[in-house]
XYZ file of C-alpha atoms in Angstrom:
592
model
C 69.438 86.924 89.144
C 71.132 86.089 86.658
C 74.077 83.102 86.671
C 77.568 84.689 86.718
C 78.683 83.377 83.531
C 75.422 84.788 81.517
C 75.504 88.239 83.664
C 78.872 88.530 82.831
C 78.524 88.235 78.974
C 75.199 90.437 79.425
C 76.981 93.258 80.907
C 80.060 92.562 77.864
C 77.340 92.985 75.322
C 76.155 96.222 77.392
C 79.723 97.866 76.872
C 79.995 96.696 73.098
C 79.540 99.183 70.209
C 77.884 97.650 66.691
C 81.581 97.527 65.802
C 82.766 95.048 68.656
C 79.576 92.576 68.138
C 80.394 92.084 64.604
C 83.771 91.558 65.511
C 82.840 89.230 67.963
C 81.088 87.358 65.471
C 83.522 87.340 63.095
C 85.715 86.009 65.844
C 83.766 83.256 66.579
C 83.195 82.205 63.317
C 86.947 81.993 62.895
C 87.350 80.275 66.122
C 85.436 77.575 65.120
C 87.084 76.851 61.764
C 90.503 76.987 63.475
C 89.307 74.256 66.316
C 87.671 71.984 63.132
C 90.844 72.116 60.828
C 93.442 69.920 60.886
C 96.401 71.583 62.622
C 99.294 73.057 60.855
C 101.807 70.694 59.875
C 104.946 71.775 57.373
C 105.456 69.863 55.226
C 109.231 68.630 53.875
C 109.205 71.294 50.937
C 107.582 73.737 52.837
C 111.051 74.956 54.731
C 108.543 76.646 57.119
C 110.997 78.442 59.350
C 114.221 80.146 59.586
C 115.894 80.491 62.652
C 119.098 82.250 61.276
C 119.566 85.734 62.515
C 117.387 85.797 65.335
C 118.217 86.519 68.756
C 117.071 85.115 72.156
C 116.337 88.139 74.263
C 118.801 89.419 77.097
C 117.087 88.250 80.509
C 118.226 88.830 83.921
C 120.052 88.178 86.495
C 121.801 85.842 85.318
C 120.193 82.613 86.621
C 122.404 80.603 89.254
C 123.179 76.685 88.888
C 121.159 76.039 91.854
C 117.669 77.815 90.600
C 118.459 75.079 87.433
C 118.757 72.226 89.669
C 115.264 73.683 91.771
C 114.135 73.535 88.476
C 114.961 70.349 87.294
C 114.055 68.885 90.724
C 110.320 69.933 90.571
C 109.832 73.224 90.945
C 107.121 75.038 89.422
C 105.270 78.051 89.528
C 101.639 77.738 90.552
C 100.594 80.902 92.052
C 100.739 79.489 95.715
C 98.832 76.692 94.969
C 99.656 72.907 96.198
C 99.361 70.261 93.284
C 96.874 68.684 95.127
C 94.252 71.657 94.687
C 96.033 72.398 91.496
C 94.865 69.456 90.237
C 91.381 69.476 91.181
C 91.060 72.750 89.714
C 92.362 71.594 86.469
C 89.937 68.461 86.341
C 86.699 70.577 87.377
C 87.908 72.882 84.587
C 88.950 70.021 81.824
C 86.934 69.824 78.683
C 84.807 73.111 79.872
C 85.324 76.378 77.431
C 83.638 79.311 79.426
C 82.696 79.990 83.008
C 83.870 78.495 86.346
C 83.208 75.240 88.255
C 82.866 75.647 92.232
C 85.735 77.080 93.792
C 88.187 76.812 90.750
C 90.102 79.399 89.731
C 91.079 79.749 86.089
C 93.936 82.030 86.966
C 96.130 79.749 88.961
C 95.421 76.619 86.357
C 97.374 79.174 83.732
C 100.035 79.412 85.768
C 102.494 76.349 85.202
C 100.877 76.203 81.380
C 103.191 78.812 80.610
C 105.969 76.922 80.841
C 107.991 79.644 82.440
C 109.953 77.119 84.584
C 111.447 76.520 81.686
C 112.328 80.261 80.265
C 114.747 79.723 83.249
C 116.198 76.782 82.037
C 116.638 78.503 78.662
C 117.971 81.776 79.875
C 120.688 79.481 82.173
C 121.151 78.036 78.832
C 121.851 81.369 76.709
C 124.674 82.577 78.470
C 126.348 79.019 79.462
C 125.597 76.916 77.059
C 128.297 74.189 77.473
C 127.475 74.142 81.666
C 125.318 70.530 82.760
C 124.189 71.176 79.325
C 122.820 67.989 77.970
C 120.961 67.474 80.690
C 119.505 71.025 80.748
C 118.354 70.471 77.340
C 117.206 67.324 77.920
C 115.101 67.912 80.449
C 113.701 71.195 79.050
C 113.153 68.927 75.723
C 110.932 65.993 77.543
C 109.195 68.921 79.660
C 107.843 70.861 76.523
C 107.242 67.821 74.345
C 105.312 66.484 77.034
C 102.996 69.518 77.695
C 102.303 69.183 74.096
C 101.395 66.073 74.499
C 98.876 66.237 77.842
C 97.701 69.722 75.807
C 96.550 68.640 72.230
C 95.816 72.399 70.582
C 92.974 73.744 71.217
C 91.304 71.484 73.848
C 91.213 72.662 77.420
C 91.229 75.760 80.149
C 95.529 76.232 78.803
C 93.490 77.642 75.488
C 90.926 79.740 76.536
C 93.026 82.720 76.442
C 94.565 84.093 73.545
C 97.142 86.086 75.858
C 97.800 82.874 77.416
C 98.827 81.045 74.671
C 100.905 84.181 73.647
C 102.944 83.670 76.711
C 104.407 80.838 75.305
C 105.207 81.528 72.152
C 108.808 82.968 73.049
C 108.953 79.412 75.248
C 108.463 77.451 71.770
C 111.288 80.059 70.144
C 113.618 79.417 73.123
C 113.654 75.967 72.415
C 114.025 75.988 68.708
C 116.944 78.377 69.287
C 118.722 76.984 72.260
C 118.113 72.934 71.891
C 119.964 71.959 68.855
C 119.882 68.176 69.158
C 116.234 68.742 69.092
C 115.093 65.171 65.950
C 113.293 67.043 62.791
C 109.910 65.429 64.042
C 110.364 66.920 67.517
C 111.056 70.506 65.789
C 108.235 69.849 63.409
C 105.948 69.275 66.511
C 106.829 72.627 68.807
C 106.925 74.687 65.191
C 103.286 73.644 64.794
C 102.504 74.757 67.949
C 104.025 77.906 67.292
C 102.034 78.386 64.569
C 98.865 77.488 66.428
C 99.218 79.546 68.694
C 99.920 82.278 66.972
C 97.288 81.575 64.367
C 94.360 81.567 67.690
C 95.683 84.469 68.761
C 95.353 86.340 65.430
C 91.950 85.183 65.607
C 91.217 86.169 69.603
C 92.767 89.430 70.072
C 91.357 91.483 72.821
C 90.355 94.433 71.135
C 86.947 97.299 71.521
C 86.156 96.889 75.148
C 88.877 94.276 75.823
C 91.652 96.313 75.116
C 94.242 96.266 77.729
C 97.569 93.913 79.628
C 96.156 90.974 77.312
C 96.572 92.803 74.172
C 99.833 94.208 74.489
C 101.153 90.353 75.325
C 99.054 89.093 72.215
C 100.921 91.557 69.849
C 103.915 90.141 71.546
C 102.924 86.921 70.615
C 102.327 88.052 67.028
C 105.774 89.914 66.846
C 107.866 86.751 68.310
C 105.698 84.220 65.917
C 105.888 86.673 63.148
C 110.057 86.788 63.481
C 110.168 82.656 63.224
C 107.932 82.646 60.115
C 108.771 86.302 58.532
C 109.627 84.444 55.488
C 106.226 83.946 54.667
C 103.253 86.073 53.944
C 101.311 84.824 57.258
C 104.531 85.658 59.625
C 104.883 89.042 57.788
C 101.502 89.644 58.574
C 101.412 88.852 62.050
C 105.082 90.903 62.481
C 103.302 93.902 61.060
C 99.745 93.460 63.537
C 101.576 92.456 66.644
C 104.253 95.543 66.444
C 101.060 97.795 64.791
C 99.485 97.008 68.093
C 102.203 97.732 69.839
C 102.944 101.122 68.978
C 99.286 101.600 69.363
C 98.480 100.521 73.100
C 101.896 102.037 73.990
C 100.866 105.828 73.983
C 96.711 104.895 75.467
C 98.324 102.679 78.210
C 101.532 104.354 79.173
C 100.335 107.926 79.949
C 102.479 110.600 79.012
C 103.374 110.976 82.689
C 104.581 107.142 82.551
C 101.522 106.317 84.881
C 99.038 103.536 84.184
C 95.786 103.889 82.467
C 94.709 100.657 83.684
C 95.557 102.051 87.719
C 97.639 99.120 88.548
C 100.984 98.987 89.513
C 101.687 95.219 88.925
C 100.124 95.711 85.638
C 102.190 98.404 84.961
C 105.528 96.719 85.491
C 104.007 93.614 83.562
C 103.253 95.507 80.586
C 106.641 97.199 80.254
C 108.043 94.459 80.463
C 106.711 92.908 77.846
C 107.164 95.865 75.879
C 111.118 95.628 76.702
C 111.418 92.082 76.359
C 109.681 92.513 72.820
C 111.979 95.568 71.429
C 115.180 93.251 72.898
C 113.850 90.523 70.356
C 112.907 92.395 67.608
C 116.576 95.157 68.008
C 118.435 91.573 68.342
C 116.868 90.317 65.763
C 117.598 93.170 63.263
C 113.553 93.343 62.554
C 112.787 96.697 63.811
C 114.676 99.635 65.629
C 112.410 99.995 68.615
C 113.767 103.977 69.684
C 110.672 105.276 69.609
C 109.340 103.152 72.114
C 112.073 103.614 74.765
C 111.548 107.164 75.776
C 107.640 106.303 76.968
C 109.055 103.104 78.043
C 111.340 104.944 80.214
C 108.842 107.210 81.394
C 107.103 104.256 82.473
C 109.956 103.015 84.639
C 110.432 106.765 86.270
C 106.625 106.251 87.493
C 107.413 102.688 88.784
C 110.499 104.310 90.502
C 108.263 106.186 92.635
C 106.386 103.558 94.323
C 109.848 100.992 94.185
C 110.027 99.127 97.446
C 113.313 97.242 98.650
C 113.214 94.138 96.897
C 111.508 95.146 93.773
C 108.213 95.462 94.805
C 105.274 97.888 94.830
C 102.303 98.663 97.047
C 99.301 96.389 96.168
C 97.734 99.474 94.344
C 94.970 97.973 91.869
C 94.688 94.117 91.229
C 97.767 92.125 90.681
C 97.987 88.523 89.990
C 101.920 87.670 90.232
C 102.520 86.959 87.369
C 105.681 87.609 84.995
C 106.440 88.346 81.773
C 109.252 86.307 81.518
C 109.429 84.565 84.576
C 109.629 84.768 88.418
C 112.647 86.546 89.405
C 114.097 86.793 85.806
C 113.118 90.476 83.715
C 114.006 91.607 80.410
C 116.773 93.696 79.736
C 115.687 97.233 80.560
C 116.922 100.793 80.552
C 116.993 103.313 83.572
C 113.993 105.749 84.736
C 114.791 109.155 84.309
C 116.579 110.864 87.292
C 114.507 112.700 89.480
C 114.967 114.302 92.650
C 111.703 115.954 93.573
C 110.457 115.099 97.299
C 106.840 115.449 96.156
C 106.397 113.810 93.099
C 102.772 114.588 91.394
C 101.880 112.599 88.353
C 98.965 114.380 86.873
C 98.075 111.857 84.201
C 97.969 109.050 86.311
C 96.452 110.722 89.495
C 99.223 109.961 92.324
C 100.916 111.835 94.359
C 104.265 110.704 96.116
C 106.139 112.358 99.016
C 109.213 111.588 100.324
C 110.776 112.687 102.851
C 114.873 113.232 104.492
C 114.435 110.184 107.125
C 112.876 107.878 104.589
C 109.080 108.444 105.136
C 106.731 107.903 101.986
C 103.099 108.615 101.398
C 101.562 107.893 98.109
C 97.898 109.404 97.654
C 95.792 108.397 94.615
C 93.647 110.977 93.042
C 93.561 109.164 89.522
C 90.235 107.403 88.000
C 88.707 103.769 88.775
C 90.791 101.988 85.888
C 91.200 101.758 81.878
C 87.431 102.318 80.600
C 84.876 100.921 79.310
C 85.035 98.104 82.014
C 87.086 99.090 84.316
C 88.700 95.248 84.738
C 92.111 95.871 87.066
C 91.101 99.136 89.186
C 90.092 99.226 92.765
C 87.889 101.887 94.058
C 89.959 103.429 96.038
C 89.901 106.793 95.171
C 91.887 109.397 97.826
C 93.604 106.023 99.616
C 97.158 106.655 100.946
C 99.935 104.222 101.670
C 103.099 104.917 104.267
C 106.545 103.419 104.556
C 109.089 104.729 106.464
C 113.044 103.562 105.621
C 111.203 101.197 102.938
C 108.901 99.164 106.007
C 104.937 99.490 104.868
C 103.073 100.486 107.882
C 100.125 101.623 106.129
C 99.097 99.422 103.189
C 97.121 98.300 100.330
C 95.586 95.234 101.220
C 96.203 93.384 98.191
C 93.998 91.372 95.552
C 93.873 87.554 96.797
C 92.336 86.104 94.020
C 90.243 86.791 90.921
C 87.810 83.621 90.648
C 86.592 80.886 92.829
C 85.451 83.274 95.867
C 83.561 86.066 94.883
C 82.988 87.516 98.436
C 86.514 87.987 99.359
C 87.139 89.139 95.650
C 84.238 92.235 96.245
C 86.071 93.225 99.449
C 89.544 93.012 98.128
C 88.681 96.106 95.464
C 86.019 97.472 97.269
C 86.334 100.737 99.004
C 86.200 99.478 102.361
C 89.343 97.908 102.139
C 91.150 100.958 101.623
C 93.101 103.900 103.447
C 89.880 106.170 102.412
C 86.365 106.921 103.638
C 83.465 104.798 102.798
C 79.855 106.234 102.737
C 76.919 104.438 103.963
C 78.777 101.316 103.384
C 78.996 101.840 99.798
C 82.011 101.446 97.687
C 82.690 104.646 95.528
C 81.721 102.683 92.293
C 79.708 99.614 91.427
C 80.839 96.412 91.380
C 79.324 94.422 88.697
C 81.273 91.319 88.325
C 84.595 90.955 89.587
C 85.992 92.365 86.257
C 83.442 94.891 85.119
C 82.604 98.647 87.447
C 79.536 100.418 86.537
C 79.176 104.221 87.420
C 82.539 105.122 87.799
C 83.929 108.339 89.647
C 85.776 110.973 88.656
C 89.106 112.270 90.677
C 89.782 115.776 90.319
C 93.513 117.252 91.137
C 92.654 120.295 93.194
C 95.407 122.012 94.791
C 98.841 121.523 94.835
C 101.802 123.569 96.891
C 105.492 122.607 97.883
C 107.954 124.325 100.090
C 111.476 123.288 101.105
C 110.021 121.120 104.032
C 107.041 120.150 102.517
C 104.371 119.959 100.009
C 100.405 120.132 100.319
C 97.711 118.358 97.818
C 94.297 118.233 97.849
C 92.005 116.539 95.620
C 88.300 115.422 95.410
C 85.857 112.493 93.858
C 82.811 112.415 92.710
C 81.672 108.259 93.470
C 79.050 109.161 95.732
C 77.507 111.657 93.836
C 74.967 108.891 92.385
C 73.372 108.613 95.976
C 69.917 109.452 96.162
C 71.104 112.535 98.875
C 74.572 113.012 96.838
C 77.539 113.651 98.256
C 81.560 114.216 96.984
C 84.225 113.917 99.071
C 87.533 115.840 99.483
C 91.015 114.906 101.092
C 94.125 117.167 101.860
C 97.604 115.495 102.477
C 99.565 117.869 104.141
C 103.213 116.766 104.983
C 106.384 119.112 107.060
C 109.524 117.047 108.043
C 108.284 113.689 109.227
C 104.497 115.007 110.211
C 101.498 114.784 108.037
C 97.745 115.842 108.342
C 95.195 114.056 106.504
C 92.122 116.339 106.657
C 88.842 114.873 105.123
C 85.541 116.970 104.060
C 81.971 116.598 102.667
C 80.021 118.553 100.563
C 76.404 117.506 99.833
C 73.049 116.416 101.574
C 71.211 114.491 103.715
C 72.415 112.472 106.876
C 75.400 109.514 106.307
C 77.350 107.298 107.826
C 81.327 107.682 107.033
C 83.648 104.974 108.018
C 87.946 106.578 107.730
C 89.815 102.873 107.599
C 93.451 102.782 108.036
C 94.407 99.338 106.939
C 97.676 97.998 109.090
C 100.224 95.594 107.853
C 99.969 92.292 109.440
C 103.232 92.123 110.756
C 102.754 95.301 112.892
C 102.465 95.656 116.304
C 99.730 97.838 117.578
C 99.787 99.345 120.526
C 97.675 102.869 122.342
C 99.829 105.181 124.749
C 98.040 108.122 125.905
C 95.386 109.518 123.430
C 97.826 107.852 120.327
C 97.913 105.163 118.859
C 101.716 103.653 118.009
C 102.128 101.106 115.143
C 105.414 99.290 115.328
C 107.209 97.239 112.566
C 110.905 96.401 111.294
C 112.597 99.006 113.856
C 110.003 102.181 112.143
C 107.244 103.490 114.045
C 104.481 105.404 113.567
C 101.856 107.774 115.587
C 98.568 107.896 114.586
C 95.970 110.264 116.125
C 92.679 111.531 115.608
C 92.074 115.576 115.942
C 88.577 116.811 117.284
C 87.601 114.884 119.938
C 87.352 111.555 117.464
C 89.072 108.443 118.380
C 89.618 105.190 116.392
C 88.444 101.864 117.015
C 90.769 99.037 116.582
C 89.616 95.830 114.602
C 91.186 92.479 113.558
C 90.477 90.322 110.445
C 88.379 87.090 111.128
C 86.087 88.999 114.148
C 83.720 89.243 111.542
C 82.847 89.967 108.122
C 85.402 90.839 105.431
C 87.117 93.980 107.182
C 90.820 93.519 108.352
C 92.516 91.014 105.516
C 95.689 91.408 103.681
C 97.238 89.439 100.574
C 100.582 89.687 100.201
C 100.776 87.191 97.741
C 98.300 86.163 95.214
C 95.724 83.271 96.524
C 97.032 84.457 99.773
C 95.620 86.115 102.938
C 96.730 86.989 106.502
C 94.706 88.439 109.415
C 95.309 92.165 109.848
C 94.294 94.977 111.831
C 92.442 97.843 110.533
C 92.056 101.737 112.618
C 88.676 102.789 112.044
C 86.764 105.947 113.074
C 82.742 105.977 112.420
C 80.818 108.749 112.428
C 77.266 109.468 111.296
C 75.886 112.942 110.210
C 75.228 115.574 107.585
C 78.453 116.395 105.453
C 78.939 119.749 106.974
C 78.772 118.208 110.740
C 81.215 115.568 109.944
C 84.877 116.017 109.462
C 88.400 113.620 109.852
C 91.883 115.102 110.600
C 94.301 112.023 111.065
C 97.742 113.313 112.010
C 100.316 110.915 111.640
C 103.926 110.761 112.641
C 107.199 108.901 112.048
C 109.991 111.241 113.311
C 110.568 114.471 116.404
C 107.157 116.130 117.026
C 107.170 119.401 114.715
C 106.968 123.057 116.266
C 104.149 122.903 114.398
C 101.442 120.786 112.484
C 101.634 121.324 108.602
């Protein structure tokens, strides 16, 4: 086989169309020149940038003296990391400009490079500017002139990724805005970067097969770089790519339902938000009125509000890696989601389903594809998976991502069928994993049925992932939910004999426990029944007895011991049949 780094680029080249590859080309040709020059430097005449008239971005909340002085005492954001592994990961990756070395992972060495630590220090600045000021400003000033100086441009992991490096480009423009005492030299110094930056990025975009999150933040880039130097030709330019991309990625990746086509959640809110944070910069700044984006944007947000958990968050649906786009716990200025007040909520576009119910029960069910195509990177196969919360306490969950590099095994199970509220055939996950970022044969969901009455609603839906089995099969699921009861009824249509494997993933704070022929899972004062129809019965397993099965990450670089319900049964597709009722409130006259 193969090593990881060359099957990786193997399987890139695979996806690529004559177009990409002589992009590719052309972008490593440019690459190259930009890493031999000498970097940009303005000169006295040159009067490189104008500052006048542009705004620093509403962010919020508004950011508390005490998250300053957690600042200024240390604090950083490292993807829960310690500095000690941190820095080993940073020295095995030092000097090194593609793959990964040992356990390393690339993603958490990004994290503190983008400097958001200070974005908080600047946004505490922007609305109280005379507060502890001076030393605010001079801390924030020694911070970013010394991460220019332990980061010469372009040497190390911090510039291996263009969307990376676009990331900070609003950092540099918070400082040239918001630290006035700032000597010419030291301005000189964080303009060049700017213009570095902007000028790798220009020659890196993700584009072709790599279109996706990193593009829309690398047109970001392009629009905040392209404001500082918009009086000259090379700012205009990048002002009209970045918003040109923009507008562009807007209506692929924000479907018109306001669902994902990259089948992540995390991602989702991540990409709006750079999309808000952008149109607050460039409506500030009197560059562009950004009205046209809002409706989608807003569509996007009603999706989100869906899903909304208390305390901001989502289930763990698709791959999420924490991070922000403007920092942790601080968001653009956004507008409100459409009102809605639908119980069952179906978003055809995106392929989710959400129900919600009087006593504060919600199942989501995805019937959407694998992830944004060609390659698939963010998406999970976990077509037909449910979650459940009742009163806003996840019972039944999405396990979660863990990590993207440095441990490949627990990276396969984390987006891998198995480790979702689904059935898994034979083993198999419904598409195949390639590399942790690239799916090959990908399924199909298809949106069968869909009824609601005023106590309930009924969907059912169908995929196609194991129809590339040498005896194929599909397999279809119908939610069925009245009051606070729902049936989850699971068929098979196809040949030959199989093994099928129903997982109900548990979170890890529950308390499991069997009464009768149910079982009862307990957490945060809401319970729910779980039961099997048919004779069947579940099995109950526990992460670290073995194998991958029973993990959950509820953080990235993060995982906790879980159990997992799971019923096995082996058979031909018309012998074999699930119907898991489950139950959170009175028992109904009647099942739905």
């Amino acid at each position: 086989m193969a090593p990881p780094l060359l099957r990786f680029l193997l399987l890139r080249l695979k996806h690529a169309s004559f177009a990409e590859l002589s992009y590719r080309m052309r972008q490593k040709a440019r690459s190259a020149r930009i890493r031999s020059a000498r970097p940009y430097a303005p000169a006295r005449h040159d009067s490189p940038v104008s500052l006048s008239g542009l705004a620093v971005p509403v962010m919020e909340p508004e950011v508390s003296l005490a998250r300053v002085e957690a600042v200024l005492a240390g604090e950083r954001y490292t993807l829960n990391t310690g500095a000690r592994t941190l820095d080993r990961w940073q020295a095995a990756l030092a000097g090194t400009r593609g793959g990964m070395r040992g356990d390393a992972d690339l993603r958490v060495v990004w994290e503190p490079a983008r400097l958001q630590h200070l974005t908080v220090l600047f946004a505490y600045l922007a609305r109280k500017p005379r507060e502890s000021a001076d030393r605010v400003r001079e801390f924030a000033r020694n911070e970013l002139l010394g991460w220019l100086d332990a980061n010469p441009f372009p040497q190390g992991p911090n510039y291996r990724s263009a969307m990376e490096c676009a990331l900070r480009i609003p950092v540099f423009f918070y400082a040239l805005k918001l630290l006035p005492d700032l000597q010419p030299a030291e301005s000189a110094r964080i303009v060049a970067a700017l213009h570095a930056h902007a000028e790798w990025i220009e020659a890196n975009l993700s584009l072709y097969s790599s279109l996706g999150n990193h593009t829309v933040c690398e047109a970001a880039g392009l629009v905040f770089a392209g404001g500082v130097f918009r009086d000259h030709d090379r700012g205009r330019r990048w002002l009209v790519r970045g918003i040109g991309l923009l507008g562009q990625e807007l209506v692929r990746q924000v479907l018109p339902d306001g669902g994902a086509l990259e089948q992540s959640l995390f991602y989702h809110r991540f990409v709006l938000d750079v999309y808000w944070l952008t149109a607050g910069f460039l409506e500030g700044s009197g560059l562009r009125d950004c009205g046209d984006w809002r409706r989608r944007l807003r569509f996007g947000e009603e999706f989100l509000s869906g899903f909304a958990l208390p305390g901001a968050g989502y289930p763990s649906i698709g791959d999420a890696d924490d991070g922000c786009a403007v920092a942790p716990g601080l968001s653009p200025l956004r507008e409100p989601p459409f009102p809605h007040d639908a119980a069952c909520r179906v978003f055809p576009d995106a392929g989710y389903t959400v129900v919600g119910t009087a006593s504060g029960g919600r199942i989501t069910f995805d019937h959407g594809p694998l992830g944004m195509p060609p390659l698939y990177n963010h998406g999970h196969a976990d077509a037909l998976s449910i979650t459940l919360s009742v009163r806003g306490v996840e019972l039944l969950v999405d396990p979660g991502t863990y990590r993207y590099n440095g441990a490949p095994g627990w990276r396969r199970y984390f987006k891998g069928t198995s480790a979702h509220n689904t059935v898994t055939v034979d083993g198999l996950d419904q598409a195949v994993q390639q590399t942790g970022f690239i799916w090959s044969s990908p399924y199909a969901c298809r949106l069968l049925a869909r009824e609601e009455g005023p106590a309930g609603c009924r969907v059912e839906a169908e995929h196609d992932g194991y129809l590339r089995l040498k005896e194929p099969l599909s397999h279809r699921r119908t939610l069925a939910v009245h009051g606070d009861w729902a049936v989850v009824t699971d068929r098979f249509h196809g040949s030959g004999e199989h093994e099928f494997d129903l997982h109900l993933h548990l979170h890890p704070s529950a308390v499991v426990s069997r009464e009768g022929g149910d079982w009862y899972v307990s957490r945060g004062g809401s319970r729910i029944s779980l039961s099997l129809l048919g004779g069947d019965d579940f099995e109950l397993l526990q992460g670290g007895e073995g194998g991958h099965l029973g993990w959950y990450s509820p953080r990235y670089g993060v995982k906790l011991s879980s159990a997992v319900l799971r019923c096995r049964r082996k058979g031909s597709c018309a012998a074999v049949s699930f119907q898991t009722v489950i139950g959170w409130g009175a028992p109904p006259d009647r099942l739905p």
